[in-house]
Amino acid sequence: MDEPFAEYREVSAADPLRQGDVLEAADAEVTMWRRHLLVMTADCDFAYAKHQGRVTCVPLLAADEYLLEMQIPKVREQLVKQQLKELRQVFSKATVPDISDRRLREWASEQTPADIVKMLELPQAGAQKARAALEAIGMMDMLPDDLKESVDLLVKAQLVGAGPPKRDSAVKKVVNHLRGVYAQPPGDALFLSAIGPGQDAGYFAYLRHIEQVWEPEIALGPSHTEVEYRRISRMRDRFAHALVQRFAMVFMAIGLPQQYEELRDLHAEIQGDNLV
């Protein structure tokens, strides 16, 4: 029978530390950004000690953590934008002071929709729509710590808002976006179904956040010495190379203006003069 598919392979304590190795923090209480790390330092840097003992890594976030931290805010912004549009339509037909979108969102979290509508003295024709939009915005800007709670809240907020969709449509607006991230993630992330033995609940490598670990603090196998991290696996070559390629694309050189280069050269010249 074929072996179950996994993006990683197991390594022994005799295998040296290499690019693509997966590290697990010894302290279970560390933040999600440091709980599981993927080594990005190049093999040649290890071989010739170019890294000076500092191992560069990116975090491997549990799927729920990544979606809550990086994708739910995008969904929220789109949904809030629609409710702000509904509010602006009401305001266009009334005498309302100039209020920024940011202030409207803050206001919706500070006071009840009824009080806001009363203070704005909105005509009865638009008052109900404004109350609904403000209630939805206030709910959308709540920040639950759980992905399921966040999804439920965003769905519920759409249903109480102005121009509410059917429930199925409200669910799809949130869930379809989250599902799409798995197959078509942003250029700074990649989904991995498993990162090590027993770690198969789904993860996203997030390539914009960089962590460094002191190499002596990494145990390559079972160890009696207290360390910060232990290596639990190694990504298979295809996945390690794909992650490194994406990592490089995120941080590719960007052309800088000529004025910057002129000032840079001036600073270098002044520094040189000061040192001689």
CSV table of C-alpha atoms in Angstrom, one decimal:
chain,number,residue,atom,x,y,z
A,1,MET,CA,0.0,0.0,0.0
A,2,ASP,CA,1.1,3.6,-0.7
A,3,GLU,CA,2.3,5.5,2.4
A,4,PRO,CA,0.1,8.4,3.6
A,5,PHE,CA,1.1,11.6,1.9
A,6,ALA,CA,2.9,14.2,4.0
A,7,GLU,CA,4.9,17.3,3.1
A,8,TYR,CA,7.6,16.4,5.7
A,9,ARG,CA,9.9,13.6,6.4
A,10,GLU,CA,11.4,12.4,9.6
A,11,VAL,CA,15.1,12.9,10.4
A,12,SER,CA,17.5,11.4,12.9
A,13,ALA,CA,19.6,13.2,15.5
A,14,ALA,CA,22.6,12.4,13.3
A,15,ASP,CA,21.3,14.6,10.5
A,16,PRO,CA,22.8,18.2,10.7
A,17,LEU,CA,20.5,21.2,10.9
A,18,ARG,CA,19.4,22.2,7.4
A,19,GLN,CA,17.1,24.6,5.5
A,20,GLY,CA,13.6,23.2,5.6
A,21,ASP,CA,13.9,21.8,9.1
A,22,VAL,CA,10.8,22.2,11.4
A,23,LEU,CA,11.4,23.4,15.0
A,24,GLU,CA,9.0,23.1,17.9
A,25,ALA,CA,9.4,25.3,21.0
A,26,ALA,CA,10.1,23.6,24.3
A,27,ASP,CA,7.9,26.1,26.0
A,28,ALA,CA,4.2,25.4,25.2
A,29,GLU,CA,3.3,29.0,26.4
A,30,VAL,CA,5.2,30.8,23.6
A,31,THR,CA,3.3,32.9,21.2
A,32,MET,CA,1.9,31.4,18.0
A,33,TRP,CA,4.7,33.3,16.1
A,34,ARG,CA,7.4,31.1,17.8
A,35,ARG,CA,5.6,27.8,18.6
A,36,HIS,CA,6.6,26.1,15.3
A,37,LEU,CA,9.3,27.5,13.1
A,38,LEU,CA,10.6,26.6,9.6
A,39,VAL,CA,14.4,27.1,9.1
A,40,MET,CA,15.2,29.4,6.1
A,41,THR,CA,18.9,29.7,6.6
A,42,ALA,CA,20.7,28.3,3.5
A,43,ASP,CA,22.6,25.0,3.7
A,44,CYS,CA,25.8,26.7,2.4
A,45,ASP,CA,25.5,29.2,5.3
A,46,PHE,CA,25.4,26.3,7.8
A,47,ALA,CA,28.3,24.5,6.0
A,48,TYR,CA,30.6,27.6,6.1
A,49,ALA,CA,29.2,29.1,9.3
A,50,LYS,CA,28.2,32.3,7.5
A,51,HIS,CA,25.1,32.6,9.7
A,52,GLN,CA,27.2,33.3,12.8
A,53,GLY,CA,25.1,30.9,14.8
A,54,ARG,CA,21.8,32.8,14.1
A,55,VAL,CA,19.2,30.6,12.5
A,56,THR,CA,16.6,32.5,10.5
A,57,CYS,CA,13.1,31.1,10.5
A,58,VAL,CA,9.5,31.9,9.6
A,59,PRO,CA,6.5,30.8,11.7
A,60,LEU,CA,4.3,27.8,10.9
A,61,LEU,CA,0.8,28.9,12.1
A,62,ALA,CA,-2.0,26.6,12.8
A,63,ALA,CA,-4.7,27.2,10.1
A,64,ASP,CA,-7.2,28.6,12.5
A,65,GLU,CA,-4.6,31.1,13.9
A,66,TYR,CA,-3.5,32.2,10.4
A,67,LEU,CA,-7.1,32.7,9.1
A,68,LEU,CA,-8.1,34.6,12.3
A,69,GLU,CA,-5.0,36.8,12.2
A,70,MET,CA,-4.5,37.4,8.5
A,71,GLN,CA,-7.7,36.7,6.6
A,72,ILE,CA,-10.7,37.5,8.9
A,73,PRO,CA,-9.6,41.2,8.9
A,74,LYS,CA,-9.8,41.3,5.1
A,75,VAL,CA,-13.3,39.8,5.2
A,76,ARG,CA,-14.3,42.3,7.9
A,77,GLU,CA,-13.1,45.3,5.9
A,78,GLN,CA,-15.2,44.3,2.9
A,79,LEU,CA,-18.3,43.8,4.9
A,80,VAL,CA,-17.9,47.0,6.9
A,81,LYS,CA,-17.4,48.9,3.6
A,82,GLN,CA,-20.8,47.8,2.4
A,83,GLN,CA,-22.5,49.0,5.6
A,84,LEU,CA,-20.7,52.3,5.4
A,85,LYS,CA,-22.0,52.7,1.8
A,86,GLU,CA,-25.5,52.1,3.1
A,87,LEU,CA,-25.0,54.8,5.8
A,88,ARG,CA,-23.6,57.3,3.2
A,89,GLN,CA,-26.8,56.8,1.2
A,90,VAL,CA,-28.9,57.8,4.2
A,91,PHE,CA,-26.6,60.7,5.0
A,92,SER,CA,-26.8,62.1,1.4
A,93,LYS,CA,-30.5,62.7,2.0
A,94,ALA,CA,-30.1,64.4,5.3
A,95,THR,CA,-28.2,67.3,6.9
A,96,VAL,CA,-25.3,65.5,8.6
A,97,PRO,CA,-21.9,66.9,9.6
A,98,ASP,CA,-18.8,65.5,7.8
A,99,ILE,CA,-17.8,62.3,9.6
A,100,SER,CA,-15.0,60.1,8.5
A,101,ASP,CA,-15.5,56.4,8.0
A,102,ARG,CA,-13.0,55.8,10.8
A,103,ARG,CA,-15.0,57.9,13.2
A,104,LEU,CA,-18.2,56.3,12.2
A,105,ARG,CA,-16.7,52.9,13.1
A,106,GLU,CA,-15.4,54.1,16.4
A,107,TRP,CA,-18.8,55.7,17.2
A,108,ALA,CA,-20.6,52.5,16.4
A,109,SER,CA,-18.5,50.8,19.1
A,110,GLU,CA,-19.0,53.5,21.7
A,111,GLN,CA,-22.7,54.2,21.6
A,112,THR,CA,-25.9,52.5,20.7
A,113,PRO,CA,-27.2,52.9,17.1
A,114,ALA,CA,-30.4,54.5,18.5
A,115,ASP,CA,-28.4,57.2,20.3
A,116,ILE,CA,-26.3,57.9,17.3
A,117,VAL,CA,-29.4,58.3,15.0
A,118,LYS,CA,-31.0,60.5,17.6
A,119,MET,CA,-27.9,62.8,17.8
A,120,LEU,CA,-27.7,63.0,14.0
A,121,GLU,CA,-31.4,63.9,13.8
A,122,LEU,CA,-31.9,61.6,10.8
A,123,PRO,CA,-35.3,61.7,9.2
A,124,GLN,CA,-37.6,58.7,9.9
A,125,ALA,CA,-37.3,57.4,6.4
A,126,GLY,CA,-33.6,56.7,6.8
A,127,ALA,CA,-33.4,56.2,10.6
A,128,GLN,CA,-34.1,52.5,10.5
A,129,LYS,CA,-31.6,51.8,7.8
A,130,ALA,CA,-28.9,53.8,9.6
A,131,ARG,CA,-29.6,52.0,12.9
A,132,ALA,CA,-29.2,48.6,11.1
A,133,ALA,CA,-26.0,49.6,9.4
A,134,LEU,CA,-24.5,51.0,12.7
A,135,GLU,CA,-25.5,47.9,14.6
A,136,ALA,CA,-23.8,45.7,11.9
A,137,ILE,CA,-20.6,47.8,12.0
A,138,GLY,CA,-20.4,47.6,15.7
A,139,MET,CA,-20.7,43.8,15.6
A,140,MET,CA,-18.2,43.4,12.8
A,141,ASP,CA,-15.6,45.4,14.7
A,142,MET,CA,-15.8,43.1,17.7
A,143,LEU,CA,-12.6,41.0,17.8
A,144,PRO,CA,-13.3,37.5,19.2
A,145,ASP,CA,-10.2,35.3,19.9
A,146,ASP,CA,-11.7,32.3,18.2
A,147,LEU,CA,-12.1,31.7,14.4
A,148,LYS,CA,-15.5,30.0,14.7
A,149,GLU,CA,-16.8,32.9,16.9
A,150,SER,CA,-15.5,35.4,14.4
A,151,VAL,CA,-17.2,33.7,11.5
A,152,ASP,CA,-20.5,33.4,13.4
A,153,LEU,CA,-20.3,37.1,14.3
A,154,LEU,CA,-19.6,38.3,10.8
A,155,VAL,CA,-22.5,36.2,9.5
A,156,LYS,CA,-24.9,37.5,12.2
A,157,ALA,CA,-23.8,41.1,11.6
A,158,GLN,CA,-24.7,40.9,7.9
A,159,LEU,CA,-28.2,39.6,8.8
A,160,VAL,CA,-28.9,42.5,11.1
A,161,GLY,CA,-27.4,45.1,8.9
A,162,ALA,CA,-28.9,47.3,6.2
A,163,GLY,CA,-29.9,45.4,3.0
A,164,PRO,CA,-29.3,42.0,4.7
A,165,PRO,CA,-28.6,39.0,2.4
A,166,LYS,CA,-30.1,35.6,2.9
A,167,ARG,CA,-28.3,33.5,5.5
A,168,ASP,CA,-26.7,31.2,2.9
A,169,SER,CA,-25.3,34.1,1.1
A,170,ALA,CA,-24.0,35.7,4.3
A,171,VAL,CA,-22.2,32.5,5.2
A,172,LYS,CA,-20.6,32.2,1.7
A,173,LYS,CA,-19.3,35.7,1.8
A,174,VAL,CA,-17.2,34.7,4.8
A,175,VAL,CA,-16.5,31.0,4.4
A,176,ASN,CA,-15.8,31.0,0.7
A,177,HIS,CA,-13.0,33.6,1.2
A,178,LEU,CA,-11.4,31.5,3.9
A,179,ARG,CA,-11.7,28.3,1.9
A,180,GLY,CA,-10.1,30.0,-1.2
A,181,VAL,CA,-7.0,30.8,0.8
A,182,TYR,CA,-6.1,27.1,1.0
A,183,ALA,CA,-5.9,26.6,-2.8
A,184,GLN,CA,-4.9,30.2,-3.7
A,185,PRO,CA,-3.0,31.6,-0.7
A,186,PRO,CA,-1.4,35.1,-0.9
A,187,GLY,CA,2.2,35.2,-2.2
A,188,ASP,CA,3.5,35.4,1.4
A,189,ALA,CA,1.9,32.2,2.7
A,190,LEU,CA,1.6,28.5,1.8
A,191,PHE,CA,-0.6,25.8,3.2
A,192,LEU,CA,0.9,22.6,4.6
A,193,SER,CA,-1.4,19.8,5.7
A,194,ALA,CA,1.2,18.4,8.2
A,195,ILE,CA,4.6,19.6,9.6
A,196,GLY,CA,5.6,16.7,11.7
A,197,PRO,CA,4.5,13.5,13.5
A,198,GLY,CA,1.2,14.2,15.2
A,199,GLN,CA,1.1,17.8,13.7
A,200,ASP,CA,-1.4,17.2,10.9
A,201,ALA,CA,-4.3,19.6,11.6
A,202,GLY,CA,-3.2,22.0,8.9
A,203,TYR,CA,-0.8,24.9,9.0
A,204,PHE,CA,0.2,28.0,7.0
A,205,ALA,CA,3.8,29.1,6.6
A,206,TYR,CA,3.7,32.9,6.9
A,207,LEU,CA,6.7,34.3,5.1
A,208,ARG,CA,6.6,38.0,6.2
A,209,HIS,CA,7.4,37.3,9.8
A,210,ILE,CA,11.0,36.5,10.6
A,211,GLU,CA,12.3,35.0,13.8
A,212,GLN,CA,15.9,34.1,14.7
A,213,VAL,CA,17.0,31.3,17.0
A,214,TRP,CA,20.5,30.8,18.5
A,215,GLU,CA,21.7,27.5,17.0
A,216,PRO,CA,23.0,26.1,20.3
A,217,GLU,CA,19.5,26.4,21.6
A,218,ILE,CA,18.2,23.8,19.1
A,219,ALA,CA,18.2,20.1,19.9
A,220,LEU,CA,18.4,17.9,16.8
A,221,GLY,CA,17.0,14.9,18.7
A,222,PRO,CA,16.2,13.7,22.2
A,223,SER,CA,18.3,15.7,24.7
A,224,HIS,CA,18.8,16.0,28.4
A,225,THR,CA,20.0,19.6,28.0
A,226,GLU,CA,17.5,22.4,28.4
A,227,VAL,CA,17.0,24.0,25.0
A,228,GLU,CA,14.5,26.5,23.4
A,229,TYR,CA,13.7,24.3,20.4
A,230,ARG,CA,13.8,20.8,19.2
A,231,ARG,CA,13.7,19.7,15.6
A,232,ILE,CA,10.7,17.5,14.8
A,233,SER,CA,11.0,17.0,11.0
A,234,ARG,CA,12.2,18.3,7.7
A,235,MET,CA,10.2,19.5,4.8
A,236,ARG,CA,10.6,17.3,1.7
A,237,ASP,CA,12.7,19.0,-0.9
A,238,ARG,CA,9.9,20.1,-3.2
A,239,PHE,CA,8.1,21.9,-0.4
A,240,ALA,CA,11.3,23.4,1.1
A,241,HIS,CA,12.2,24.8,-2.3
A,242,ALA,CA,8.7,26.1,-2.9
A,243,LEU,CA,8.8,27.9,0.4
A,244,VAL,CA,12.2,29.4,-0.1
A,245,GLN,CA,11.2,30.6,-3.5
A,246,ARG,CA,8.1,32.3,-2.1
A,247,PHE,CA,10.2,33.7,0.7
A,248,ALA,CA,12.6,35.2,-1.8
A,249,MET,CA,9.8,36.7,-3.9
A,250,VAL,CA,8.4,38.5,-0.8
A,251,PHE,CA,11.7,40.2,-0.1
A,252,MET,CA,13.0,40.7,-3.7
A,253,ALA,CA,14.8,44.0,-4.1
A,254,ILE,CA,12.6,47.0,-4.9
A,255,GLY,CA,13.9,49.9,-6.8
A,256,LEU,CA,14.5,53.0,-4.6
A,257,PRO,CA,14.5,56.6,-5.7
A,258,GLN,CA,17.6,58.4,-6.9
A,259,GLN,CA,17.3,60.9,-4.0
A,260,TYR,CA,17.6,58.1,-1.6
A,261,GLU,CA,20.8,56.7,-3.3
A,262,GLU,CA,22.3,60.2,-3.3
A,263,LEU,CA,21.6,60.7,0.5
A,264,ARG,CA,22.9,57.2,1.2
A,265,ASP,CA,26.2,57.9,-0.6
A,266,LEU,CA,26.5,61.2,1.2
A,267,HIS,CA,26.1,59.5,4.6
A,268,ALA,CA,28.6,56.9,3.6
A,269,GLU,CA,31.1,59.6,2.6
A,270,ILE,CA,30.6,61.6,5.9
A,271,GLN,CA,31.0,58.4,7.9
A,272,GLY,CA,34.2,57.6,6.1
A,273,ASP,CA,35.6,61.1,6.7
A,274,ASN,CA,34.7,60.8,10.4
A,275,LEU,CA,36.6,57.5,10.8
A,276,VAL,CA,39.9,58.7,9.4
